[in-house]
Short mmCIF file of C-alpha atoms in Angstrom, two decimals:
data_model
loop_
_atom_site.label_atom_id
_atom_site.label_comp_id
_atom_site.label_asym_id
_atom_site.label_seq_id
_atom_site.Cartn_x
_atom_site.Cartn_y
_atom_site.Cartn_z
CA MET A 1 -26.26 -19.19 -30.54
CA LYS A 2 -21.97 -19.19 -30.88
CA PRO A 3 -20.50 -22.18 -30.03
CA HIS A 4 -18.36 -22.68 -27.66
CA THR A 5 -14.54 -22.98 -29.30
CA THR A 6 -12.06 -24.77 -27.58
CA ALA A 7 -9.61 -21.62 -27.91
CA SER A 8 -12.40 -19.71 -26.22
CA LYS A 9 -12.47 -22.38 -23.22
CA ASN A 10 -8.88 -22.19 -22.55
CA LYS A 11 -9.22 -18.69 -22.54
CA PRO A 12 -9.55 -18.39 -18.77
CA ARG A 13 -6.88 -20.90 -18.04
CA VAL A 14 -4.31 -18.65 -20.49
CA MET A 15 -4.93 -15.45 -18.53
CA ASP A 16 -4.43 -17.50 -15.11
CA VAL A 17 -1.37 -18.85 -16.28
CA ILE A 18 -0.29 -14.82 -17.36
CA GLN A 19 -2.02 -13.75 -14.15
CA SER A 20 0.00 -16.35 -12.27
CA GLU A 21 3.32 -15.21 -13.64
CA LEU A 22 2.80 -11.35 -13.61
CA LEU A 23 2.50 -11.92 -9.72
CA GLU A 24 6.20 -14.15 -9.68
CA GLU A 25 7.84 -12.04 -11.49
CA HIS A 26 6.29 -8.70 -9.56
CA TYR A 27 6.17 -10.20 -6.05
CA PRO A 28 9.48 -8.53 -4.78
CA LEU A 29 7.64 -5.11 -4.91
CA VAL A 30 6.44 -5.62 -2.42
CA ASN A 31 9.09 -5.26 -0.65
CA THR A 32 10.42 -2.46 -2.39
CA VAL A 33 7.25 -0.27 -1.97
CA VAL A 34 6.94 -1.62 2.13
CA LYS A 35 10.96 -0.59 2.57
CA SER A 36 10.23 3.08 0.58
CA MET A 37 7.52 3.64 2.77
CA LEU A 38 8.59 2.19 6.43
CA SER A 39 11.10 5.34 6.82
CA TYR A 40 8.24 7.68 7.57
CA LEU A 41 5.70 5.49 9.00
CA PRO A 42 5.77 5.19 12.87
CA ARG A 43 8.24 3.06 14.09
CA CYS A 44 5.69 0.65 15.78
CA ALA A 45 4.70 -0.46 12.24
CA ASP A 46 4.45 -4.53 11.32
CA PHE A 47 6.45 -5.07 7.98
CA GLU A 48 5.41 -7.88 7.46
CA GLU A 49 1.43 -7.35 7.93
CA LEU A 50 2.04 -4.18 5.97
CA HIS A 51 3.92 -6.45 3.27
CA SER A 52 0.62 -9.12 3.52
CA VAL A 53 -1.73 -6.41 2.89
CA GLY A 54 0.56 -4.80 -0.08
CA LEU A 55 0.25 -8.41 -1.32
CA THR A 56 -3.45 -7.95 -1.91
CA GLY A 57 -2.86 -4.83 -3.42
CA LEU A 58 -0.55 -5.91 -5.90
CA ILE A 59 -3.07 -9.52 -6.57
CA ALA A 60 -4.79 -6.09 -7.35
CA ALA A 61 -3.21 -5.27 -10.39
CA VAL A 62 -2.10 -8.15 -12.19
CA GLN A 63 -6.39 -9.17 -12.48
CA LYS A 64 -6.71 -5.07 -13.51
CA PHE A 65 -3.88 -4.05 -15.72
CA ASP A 66 -5.47 -2.20 -18.54
CA PRO A 67 -2.13 -1.70 -20.68
CA GLU A 68 -3.63 0.81 -22.53
CA GLN A 69 -4.99 2.65 -19.89
CA SER A 70 -2.67 2.05 -17.01
CA GLY A 71 1.20 2.84 -18.28
CA THR A 72 3.64 0.59 -16.82
CA PHE A 73 3.08 -2.62 -14.75
CA LYS A 74 5.22 -2.50 -12.56
CA ALA A 75 4.27 2.39 -12.06
CA TYR A 76 0.41 0.83 -11.37
CA ALA A 77 1.40 -2.16 -9.32
CA SER A 78 3.15 0.55 -7.20
CA LEU A 79 0.21 2.79 -7.21
CA ARG A 80 -1.92 -0.02 -5.76
CA ILE A 81 0.70 -1.94 -3.35
CA ARG A 82 0.88 1.99 -1.68
CA GLY A 83 -2.69 1.99 -1.68
CA ALA A 84 -3.69 -0.90 0.35
CA ILE A 85 -0.92 -0.02 2.77
CA LEU A 86 -2.85 3.53 3.36
CA ASP A 87 -5.71 2.03 3.41
CA GLU A 88 -4.98 -0.84 6.02
CA LEU A 89 -3.33 2.22 7.82
CA ARG A 90 -6.09 4.43 7.44
CA ARG A 91 -8.45 1.78 9.02
CA MET A 92 -6.13 1.52 12.19
CA ASP A 93 -6.33 4.73 12.96
CA SER A 94 -9.92 4.89 12.73
CA LEU A 95 -10.26 2.07 15.45
CA PRO A 96 -11.39 3.29 18.74
CA ARG A 97 -8.67 3.48 21.61
CA THR A 98 -9.57 1.05 23.81
CA ARG A 99 -9.74 -0.83 20.67
CA ARG A 100 -6.36 -0.14 19.06
CA ALA A 101 -5.03 -0.80 22.63
CA LYS A 102 -6.73 -4.91 22.72
CA VAL A 103 -4.98 -5.22 18.87
CA ARG A 104 -1.58 -3.80 20.25
CA GLU A 105 -1.78 -6.72 23.72
CA LEU A 106 -3.38 -9.31 22.13
CA GLY A 107 -0.89 -8.89 18.82
CA LYS A 108 1.98 -8.52 21.49
CA VAL A 109 0.89 -11.67 23.14
CA VAL A 110 0.59 -14.08 20.02
CA GLU A 111 4.50 -12.14 19.41
CA GLU A 112 5.40 -13.59 22.88
CA LEU A 113 4.07 -16.63 21.89
CA GLU A 114 5.07 -17.35 18.51
CA GLN A 115 8.85 -16.89 19.92
CA LYS A 116 8.50 -19.43 22.51
CA LEU A 117 7.38 -21.66 21.40
CA GLY A 118 8.47 -21.76 17.78
CA ARG A 119 4.65 -21.51 16.49
CA ALA A 120 1.36 -20.39 15.80
CA PRO A 121 0.37 -20.34 20.03
CA ARG A 122 -3.02 -22.46 20.55
CA ASP A 123 -6.04 -19.96 21.66
CA ALA A 124 -6.09 -22.06 25.45
CA GLU A 125 -1.78 -21.10 25.55
CA ILE A 126 -2.66 -16.77 24.84
CA ALA A 127 -5.61 -17.63 27.96
CA ASP A 128 -2.96 -18.63 30.32
CA ALA A 129 -0.17 -15.99 28.78
CA MET A 130 -3.48 -13.18 29.46
CA GLY A 131 -4.94 -14.48 32.44
CA LEU A 132 -8.22 -15.01 30.79
CA THR A 133 -10.59 -18.58 30.53
CA LEU A 134 -10.85 -19.27 27.56
CA ALA A 135 -13.98 -17.05 26.98
CA GLU A 136 -12.84 -14.65 28.20
CA LEU A 137 -10.63 -14.48 25.93
CA GLU A 138 -12.99 -14.40 22.98
CA ARG A 139 -14.94 -11.52 24.07
CA TYR A 140 -11.43 -10.16 24.03
CA GLN A 141 -11.08 -11.04 20.46
CA GLN A 142 -14.15 -10.07 19.26
CA LYS A 143 -13.06 -6.46 20.82
CA ALA A 144 -9.77 -6.44 19.57
CA ARG A 145 -10.51 -7.03 15.76
CA PRO A 146 -12.87 -6.61 13.26
CA VAL A 147 -16.63 -8.24 13.89
CA VAL A 148 -16.52 -8.31 9.30
CA LEU A 149 -14.81 -10.40 7.44
CA VAL A 150 -15.65 -9.38 4.23
CA SER A 151 -14.34 -6.42 2.80
CA LEU A 152 -17.74 -3.69 1.28
CA ASP A 153 -14.80 -2.59 -1.39
CA GLY A 154 -15.23 -5.66 -3.53
CA ALA A 155 -13.31 -8.71 -4.44
CA PRO A 156 -10.70 -7.99 -7.12
CA GLY A 157 -10.92 -10.74 -10.29
CA GLN A 158 -14.01 -12.00 -9.37
CA ASP A 159 -16.74 -12.64 -11.51
CA ASP A 160 -18.42 -9.29 -11.04
CA ASP A 161 -18.17 -5.85 -13.64
CA THR A 162 -17.32 -3.80 -10.65
CA ASP A 163 -14.10 -2.26 -10.28
CA ALA A 164 -13.49 -1.97 -6.84
CA ASN A 165 -10.84 -3.26 -5.30
CA LEU A 166 -10.04 -5.52 -2.43
CA HIS A 167 -7.34 -5.04 0.72
CA GLU A 168 -7.73 -7.16 3.40
CA SER A 169 -11.21 -7.34 5.38
CA ILE A 170 -11.59 -3.94 6.16
CA PRO A 171 -15.29 -2.74 7.39
CA ASP A 172 -16.10 0.75 5.71
CA GLN A 173 -17.07 3.22 8.65
CA ASN A 174 -19.06 5.49 5.99
CA SER A 175 -20.97 2.63 3.95
CA ARG A 176 -24.34 1.39 4.36
CA PRO A 177 -23.70 -2.47 4.77
CA CYS A 178 -26.17 -4.52 2.82
CA TYR A 179 -26.29 -6.55 6.66
CA GLU A 180 -27.32 -3.77 8.39
CA ASP A 181 -30.83 -4.27 9.41
CA LEU A 182 -29.58 -8.20 11.08
CA GLU A 183 -29.31 -8.47 14.52
CA LYS A 184 -25.50 -8.64 15.17
CA SER A 185 -26.38 -12.05 16.60
CA GLU A 186 -28.01 -13.27 13.11
CA TYR A 187 -25.20 -11.93 11.29
CA ILE A 188 -22.54 -13.80 13.31
CA ASP A 189 -24.64 -16.93 12.31
CA LEU A 190 -24.92 -16.30 9.64
CA MET A 191 -21.37 -15.86 8.75
CA ALA A 192 -20.56 -19.03 10.24
CA ASP A 193 -22.39 -20.97 8.50
CA MET A 194 -21.71 -19.04 4.77
CA ILE A 195 -17.83 -19.97 6.35
CA ALA A 196 -18.46 -23.74 6.90
CA GLU A 197 -19.42 -24.30 2.69
CA LEU A 198 -16.29 -22.63 0.96
CA PRO A 199 -14.32 -25.51 -0.01
CA ASP A 200 -11.77 -26.71 2.74
CA ARG A 201 -8.69 -24.87 1.87
CA GLN A 202 -10.89 -21.42 1.87
CA LYS A 203 -12.01 -22.31 5.18
CA LYS A 204 -8.09 -23.35 7.16
CA VAL A 205 -7.11 -20.52 4.85
CA LEU A 206 -9.74 -18.10 7.24
CA ALA A 207 -9.38 -19.98 10.91
CA MET A 208 -5.75 -19.17 10.26
CA TYR A 209 -5.58 -15.84 9.41
CA TYR A 210 -8.26 -14.78 11.95
CA TYR A 211 -9.39 -16.74 14.48
CA GLU A 212 -5.21 -17.68 14.94
CA GLY A 213 -3.25 -14.30 14.12
CA MET A 214 -0.91 -16.07 11.85
CA ARG A 215 0.68 -14.00 8.77
CA LEU A 216 -0.05 -15.12 5.66
CA ALA A 217 3.81 -16.22 5.31
CA GLU A 218 3.42 -18.72 8.18
CA ILE A 219 0.16 -19.82 6.31
CA ALA A 220 1.95 -20.67 3.12
CA GLU A 221 4.66 -22.54 4.75
CA ILE A 222 2.13 -24.68 6.30
CA PHE A 223 1.05 -25.36 3.06
CA GLY A 224 3.71 -25.29 0.94
CA VAL A 225 3.21 -23.03 -1.53
CA SER A 226 3.92 -18.83 -2.11
CA GLU A 227 2.77 -16.53 0.31
CA ALA A 228 1.17 -15.14 -3.12
CA ARG A 229 -1.23 -18.23 -3.78
CA ILE A 230 -2.12 -18.11 -0.25
CA CYS A 231 -3.38 -14.95 -0.69
CA GLN A 232 -5.67 -14.88 -2.81
CA ILE A 233 -6.97 -18.91 -1.79
CA HIS A 234 -7.86 -15.21 0.69
CA THR A 235 -8.54 -13.28 -1.32
CA GLN A 236 -12.02 -16.18 -3.06
CA ALA A 237 -13.12 -17.05 0.09
CA LEU A 238 -13.84 -13.26 1.26
CA GLY A 239 -14.59 -13.26 -3.30
CA ILE A 240 -17.87 -15.87 -2.30
CA LEU A 241 -18.95 -14.22 1.20
CA ARG A 242 -19.35 -11.28 -0.10
CA ARG A 243 -21.33 -12.02 -3.00
CA ASN A 244 -23.51 -14.30 -0.40
CA ILE A 245 -24.17 -11.97 2.11
CA GLN A 246 -24.87 -8.53 -0.99
CA ARG A 247 -27.71 -11.32 -1.61
CA VAL A 248 -29.22 -10.76 2.38
CA LYS A 249 -30.67 -8.51 2.38
#
């Protein structure tokens, strides 16, 4: 058995620093790619949402880049950013019409309240604006958003050997999820238990993003860190949930 040298112990830390620097250096690339795509996307396409999705593509690029296989990092990252955005657009297009309508209506109300209040609205305020009770709003949110929080693609940069990447929390309609034999209510309870065991910051980021409908940039402002850092925390949390779900078979 080989003794652990100081160099081998420090290697993961060095890689983290290199990846963080690469991420910060190429952060503006997300903006460039999204703007170039907006010219041929529907007018209703939301720049901020696409930017958040594109950022997950950049993180995947940073964590998976192999200079011997992929050429320049900028070209590779551009492809991953564009791919993440296109996957999200395909996901939205595959949603049933009624669910898409609910997504749009809920998003419109939240956006109007944000502008009026100058902050992310609380559930009670959203319910009041829509003429719903809190229980009705919860059912509405469940219909407007996918129940699945864990990407079936896999999480980039986690300690598994899969080459898949995480774009967002996107349920894959064409693949067989490992939890399909569980009743829906059992799955929701299971997810709630798993989320409760996450580190505090990861729990807060998931709650703000999925349940309060906040954008990654808004969450970053609250925590006083970069949007890229919040995206990393989000990705790490989903990676943990995904691995835990895979154990339940």
